[in-house]
PDB file of C-alpha atoms in Angstrom:
ATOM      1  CA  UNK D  17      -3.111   8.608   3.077  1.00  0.00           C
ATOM      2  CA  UNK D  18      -4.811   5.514   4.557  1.00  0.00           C
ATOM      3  CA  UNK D  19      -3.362   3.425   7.669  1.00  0.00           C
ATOM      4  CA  UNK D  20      -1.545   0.988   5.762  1.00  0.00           C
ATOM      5  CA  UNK D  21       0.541   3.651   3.792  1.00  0.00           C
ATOM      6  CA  UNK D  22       1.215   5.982   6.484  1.00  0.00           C
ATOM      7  CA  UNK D  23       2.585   3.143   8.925  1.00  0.00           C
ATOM      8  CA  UNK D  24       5.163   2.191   5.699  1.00  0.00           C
ATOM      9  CA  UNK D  25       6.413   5.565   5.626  1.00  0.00           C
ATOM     10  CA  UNK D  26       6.295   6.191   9.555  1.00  0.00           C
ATOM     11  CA  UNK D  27       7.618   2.538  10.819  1.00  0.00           C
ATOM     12  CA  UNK D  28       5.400   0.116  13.250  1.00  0.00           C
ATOM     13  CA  UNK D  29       7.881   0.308  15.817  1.00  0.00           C
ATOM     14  CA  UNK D  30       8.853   1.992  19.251  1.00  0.00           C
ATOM     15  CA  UNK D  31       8.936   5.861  19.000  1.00  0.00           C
ATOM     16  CA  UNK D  32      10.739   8.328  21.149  1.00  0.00           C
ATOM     17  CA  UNK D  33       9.520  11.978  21.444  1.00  0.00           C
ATOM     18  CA  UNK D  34      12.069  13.171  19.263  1.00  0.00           C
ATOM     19  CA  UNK D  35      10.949  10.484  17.018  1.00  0.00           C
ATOM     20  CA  UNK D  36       7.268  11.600  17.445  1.00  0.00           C
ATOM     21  CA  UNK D  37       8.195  15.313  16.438  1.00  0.00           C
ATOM     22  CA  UNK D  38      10.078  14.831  13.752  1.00  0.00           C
ATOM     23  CA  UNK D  39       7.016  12.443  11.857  1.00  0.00           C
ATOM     24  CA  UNK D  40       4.111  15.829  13.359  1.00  0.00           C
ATOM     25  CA  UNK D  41       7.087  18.043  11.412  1.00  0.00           C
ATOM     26  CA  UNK D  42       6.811  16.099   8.209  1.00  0.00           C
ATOM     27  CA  UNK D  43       3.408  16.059   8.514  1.00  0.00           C
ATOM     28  CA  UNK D  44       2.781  20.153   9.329  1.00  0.00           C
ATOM     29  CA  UNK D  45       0.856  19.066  12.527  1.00  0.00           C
ATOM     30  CA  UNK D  46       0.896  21.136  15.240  1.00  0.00           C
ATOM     31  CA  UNK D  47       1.195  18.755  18.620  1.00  0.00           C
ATOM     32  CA  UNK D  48       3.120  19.255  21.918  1.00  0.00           C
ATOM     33  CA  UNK D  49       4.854  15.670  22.601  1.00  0.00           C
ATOM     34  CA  UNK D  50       5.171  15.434  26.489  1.00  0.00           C
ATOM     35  CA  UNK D  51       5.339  13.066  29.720  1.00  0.00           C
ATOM     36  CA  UNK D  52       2.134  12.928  31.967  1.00  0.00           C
ATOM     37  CA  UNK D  53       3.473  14.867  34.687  1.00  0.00           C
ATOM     38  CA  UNK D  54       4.085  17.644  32.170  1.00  0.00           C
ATOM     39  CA  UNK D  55       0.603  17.933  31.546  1.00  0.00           C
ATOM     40  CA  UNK D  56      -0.049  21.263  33.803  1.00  0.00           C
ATOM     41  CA  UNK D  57       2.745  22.955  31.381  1.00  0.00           C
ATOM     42  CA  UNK D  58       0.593  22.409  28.475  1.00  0.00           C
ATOM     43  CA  UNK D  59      -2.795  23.038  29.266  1.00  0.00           C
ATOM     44  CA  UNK D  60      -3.297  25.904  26.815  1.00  0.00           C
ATOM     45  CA  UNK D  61      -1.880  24.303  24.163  1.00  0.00           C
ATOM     46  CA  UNK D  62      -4.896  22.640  21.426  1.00  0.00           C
ATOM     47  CA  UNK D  63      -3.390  19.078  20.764  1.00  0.00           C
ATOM     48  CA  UNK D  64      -1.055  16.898  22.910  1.00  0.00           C
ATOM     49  CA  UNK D  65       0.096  13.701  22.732  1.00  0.00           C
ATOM     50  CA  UNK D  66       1.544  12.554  26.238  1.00  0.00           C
ATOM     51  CA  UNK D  67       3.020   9.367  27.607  1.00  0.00           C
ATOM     52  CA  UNK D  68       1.788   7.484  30.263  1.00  0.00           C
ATOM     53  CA  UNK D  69       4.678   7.421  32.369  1.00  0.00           C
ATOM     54  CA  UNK D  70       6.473  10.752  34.146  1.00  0.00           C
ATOM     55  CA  UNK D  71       9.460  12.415  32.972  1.00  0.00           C
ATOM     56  CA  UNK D  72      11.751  10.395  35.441  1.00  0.00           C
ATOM     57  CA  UNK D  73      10.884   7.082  33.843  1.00  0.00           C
ATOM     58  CA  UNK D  74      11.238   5.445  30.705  1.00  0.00           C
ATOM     59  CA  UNK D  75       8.128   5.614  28.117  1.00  0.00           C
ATOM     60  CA  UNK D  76       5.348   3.282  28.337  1.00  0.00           C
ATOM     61  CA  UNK D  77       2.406   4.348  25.930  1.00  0.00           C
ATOM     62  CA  UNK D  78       1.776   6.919  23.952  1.00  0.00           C
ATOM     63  CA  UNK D  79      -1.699   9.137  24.218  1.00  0.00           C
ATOM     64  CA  UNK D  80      -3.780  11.671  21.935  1.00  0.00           C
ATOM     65  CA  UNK D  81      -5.685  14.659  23.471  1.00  0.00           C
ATOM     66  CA  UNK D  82      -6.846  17.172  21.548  1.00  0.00           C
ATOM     67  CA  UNK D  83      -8.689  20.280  22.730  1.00  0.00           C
ATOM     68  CA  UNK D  84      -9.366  21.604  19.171  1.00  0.00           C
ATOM     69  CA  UNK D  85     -11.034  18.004  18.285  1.00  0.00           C
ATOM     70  CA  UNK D  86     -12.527  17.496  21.794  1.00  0.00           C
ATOM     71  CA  UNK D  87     -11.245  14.114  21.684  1.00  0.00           C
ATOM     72  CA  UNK D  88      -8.875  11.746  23.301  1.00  0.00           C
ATOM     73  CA  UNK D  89      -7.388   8.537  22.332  1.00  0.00           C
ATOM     74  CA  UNK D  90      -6.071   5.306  23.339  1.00  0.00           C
ATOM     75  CA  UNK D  91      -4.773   2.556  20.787  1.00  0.00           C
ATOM     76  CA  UNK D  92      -5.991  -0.076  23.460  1.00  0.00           C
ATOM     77  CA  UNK D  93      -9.355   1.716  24.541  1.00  0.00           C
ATOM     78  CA  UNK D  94      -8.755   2.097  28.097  1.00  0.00           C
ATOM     79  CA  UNK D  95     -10.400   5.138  29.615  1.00  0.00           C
ATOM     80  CA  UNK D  96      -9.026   8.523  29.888  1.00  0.00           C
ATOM     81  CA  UNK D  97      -6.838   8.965  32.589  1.00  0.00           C
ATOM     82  CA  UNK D  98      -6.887  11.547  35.266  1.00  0.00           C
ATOM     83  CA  UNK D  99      -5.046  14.815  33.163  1.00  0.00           C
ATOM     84  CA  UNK D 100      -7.320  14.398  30.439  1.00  0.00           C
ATOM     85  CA  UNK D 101     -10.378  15.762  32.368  1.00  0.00           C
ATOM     86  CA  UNK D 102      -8.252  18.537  33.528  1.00  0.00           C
ATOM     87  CA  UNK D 103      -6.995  18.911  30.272  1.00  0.00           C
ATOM     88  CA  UNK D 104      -9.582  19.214  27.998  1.00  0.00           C
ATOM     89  CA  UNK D 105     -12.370  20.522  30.578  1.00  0.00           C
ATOM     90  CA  UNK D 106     -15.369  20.390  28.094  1.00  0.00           C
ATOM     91  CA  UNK D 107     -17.587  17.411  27.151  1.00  0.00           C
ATOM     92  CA  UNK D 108     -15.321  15.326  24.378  1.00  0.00           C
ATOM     93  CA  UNK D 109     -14.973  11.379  22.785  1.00  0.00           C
ATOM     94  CA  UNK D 110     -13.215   8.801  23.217  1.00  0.00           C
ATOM     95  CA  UNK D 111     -12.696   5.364  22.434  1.00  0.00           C
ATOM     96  CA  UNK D 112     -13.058   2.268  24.130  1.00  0.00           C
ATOM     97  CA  UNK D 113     -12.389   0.358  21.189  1.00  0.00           C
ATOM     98  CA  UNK D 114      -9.138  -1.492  21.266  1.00  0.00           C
ATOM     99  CA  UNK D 115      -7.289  -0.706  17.679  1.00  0.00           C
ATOM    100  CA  UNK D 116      -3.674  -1.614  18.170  1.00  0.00           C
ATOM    101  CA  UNK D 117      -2.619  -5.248  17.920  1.00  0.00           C
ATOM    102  CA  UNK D 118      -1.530  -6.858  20.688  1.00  0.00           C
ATOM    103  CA  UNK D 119       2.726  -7.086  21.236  1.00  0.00           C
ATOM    104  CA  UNK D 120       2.817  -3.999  18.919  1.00  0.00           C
ATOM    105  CA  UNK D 121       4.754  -1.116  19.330  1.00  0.00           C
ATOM    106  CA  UNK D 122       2.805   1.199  16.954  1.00  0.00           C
ATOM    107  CA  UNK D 123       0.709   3.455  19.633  1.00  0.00           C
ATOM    108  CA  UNK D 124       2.532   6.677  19.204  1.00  0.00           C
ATOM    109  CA  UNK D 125       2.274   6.717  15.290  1.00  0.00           C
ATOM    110  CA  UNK D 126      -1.120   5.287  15.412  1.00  0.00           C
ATOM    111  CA  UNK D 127      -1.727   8.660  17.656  1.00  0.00           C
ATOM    112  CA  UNK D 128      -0.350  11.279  14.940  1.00  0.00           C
ATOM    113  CA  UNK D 129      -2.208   9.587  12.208  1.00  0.00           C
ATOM    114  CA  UNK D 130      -5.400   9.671  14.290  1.00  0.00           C
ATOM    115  CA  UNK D 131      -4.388  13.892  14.531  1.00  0.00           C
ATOM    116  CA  UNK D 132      -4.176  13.537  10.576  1.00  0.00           C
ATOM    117  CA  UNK D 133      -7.150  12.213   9.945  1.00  0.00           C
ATOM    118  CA  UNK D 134      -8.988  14.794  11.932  1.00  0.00           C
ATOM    119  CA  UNK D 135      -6.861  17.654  10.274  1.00  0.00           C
ATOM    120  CA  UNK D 136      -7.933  16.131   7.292  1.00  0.00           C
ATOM    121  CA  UNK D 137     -11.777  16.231   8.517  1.00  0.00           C
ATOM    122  CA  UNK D 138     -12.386  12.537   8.814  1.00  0.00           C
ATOM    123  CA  UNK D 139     -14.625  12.241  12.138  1.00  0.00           C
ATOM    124  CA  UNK D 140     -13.515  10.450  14.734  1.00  0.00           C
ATOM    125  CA  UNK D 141     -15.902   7.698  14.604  1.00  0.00           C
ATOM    126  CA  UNK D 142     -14.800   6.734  11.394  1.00  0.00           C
ATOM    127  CA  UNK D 143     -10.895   7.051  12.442  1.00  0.00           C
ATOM    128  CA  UNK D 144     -11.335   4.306  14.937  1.00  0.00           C
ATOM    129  CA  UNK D 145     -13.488   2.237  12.812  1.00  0.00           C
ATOM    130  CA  UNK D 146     -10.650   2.143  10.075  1.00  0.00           C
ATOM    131  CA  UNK D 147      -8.416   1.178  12.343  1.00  0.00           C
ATOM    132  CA  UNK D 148     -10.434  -1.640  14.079  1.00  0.00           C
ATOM    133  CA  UNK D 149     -11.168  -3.264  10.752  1.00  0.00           C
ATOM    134  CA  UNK D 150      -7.870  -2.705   9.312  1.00  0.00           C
ATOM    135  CA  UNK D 151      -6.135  -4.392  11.934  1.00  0.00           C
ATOM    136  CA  UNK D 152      -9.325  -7.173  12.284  1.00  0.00           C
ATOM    137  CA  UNK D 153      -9.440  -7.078  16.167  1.00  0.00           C
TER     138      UNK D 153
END
């Protein structure tokens, strides 16, 4: 399933957790969906995605990390924040590569289709670069 088909089936717009784990569910992708301050809770577990913000606020942006990939992503490229390190512990990628439009909405299912990919043994390289020239940024 390429970009364009998964985000007709999945939506473009703002996703809850619940929202998040029901598309990983219909997918058969194992991911714990979490705030950042929930992080420490999680640490053995192989692929996360996490929100920005803390459990006490409302969502922000939505994250991948991923132990069993060694990889962690951002739909606008910005760095990996603080958790991540302590996360993931080993050497692992990431993108600085902006791939989500601007004034989208689309960051959590652009995370779980960046999981799929990898499940289905695209590389990571070539996940982003889909996504940068799909979207033409």
């Amino acid at each position: 399933m390429d970009i364009d088909e998964f985000l007709n089936k999945y939506g473009t717009s703002t996703t809850t957790n619940f929202d998040l784990k029901d598309i990983l569910r219909d997918l058969k992708l194992q991911c714990k969906v979490i705030m950042r301050d929930e992080i420490i809770k999680y640490l053995n577990s192989e692929n996360i995605i996490l929100n920005l913000q803390t459990s006490k606020d409302k969502g922000s942006h939505w994250l991948l990390a991923s132990k069993e990939f060694k990889i962690y992503f951002d739909s606008y490229g910005i760095l990996p924040v603080k958790e991540i390190y302590e996360y993931i512990k080993d050497d692992f990628k990431y993108n600085t590569l902006q791939v989500q439009p601007e004034n989208s909405e689309m960051c959590g299912q652009l995370c779980i289709y960046v999981l799929y990919q990898l499940e289905n043994k695209m590389s990571f390289e070539d996940i982003i670069l889909e996504l940068h020239e799909n979207f033409s940024l």
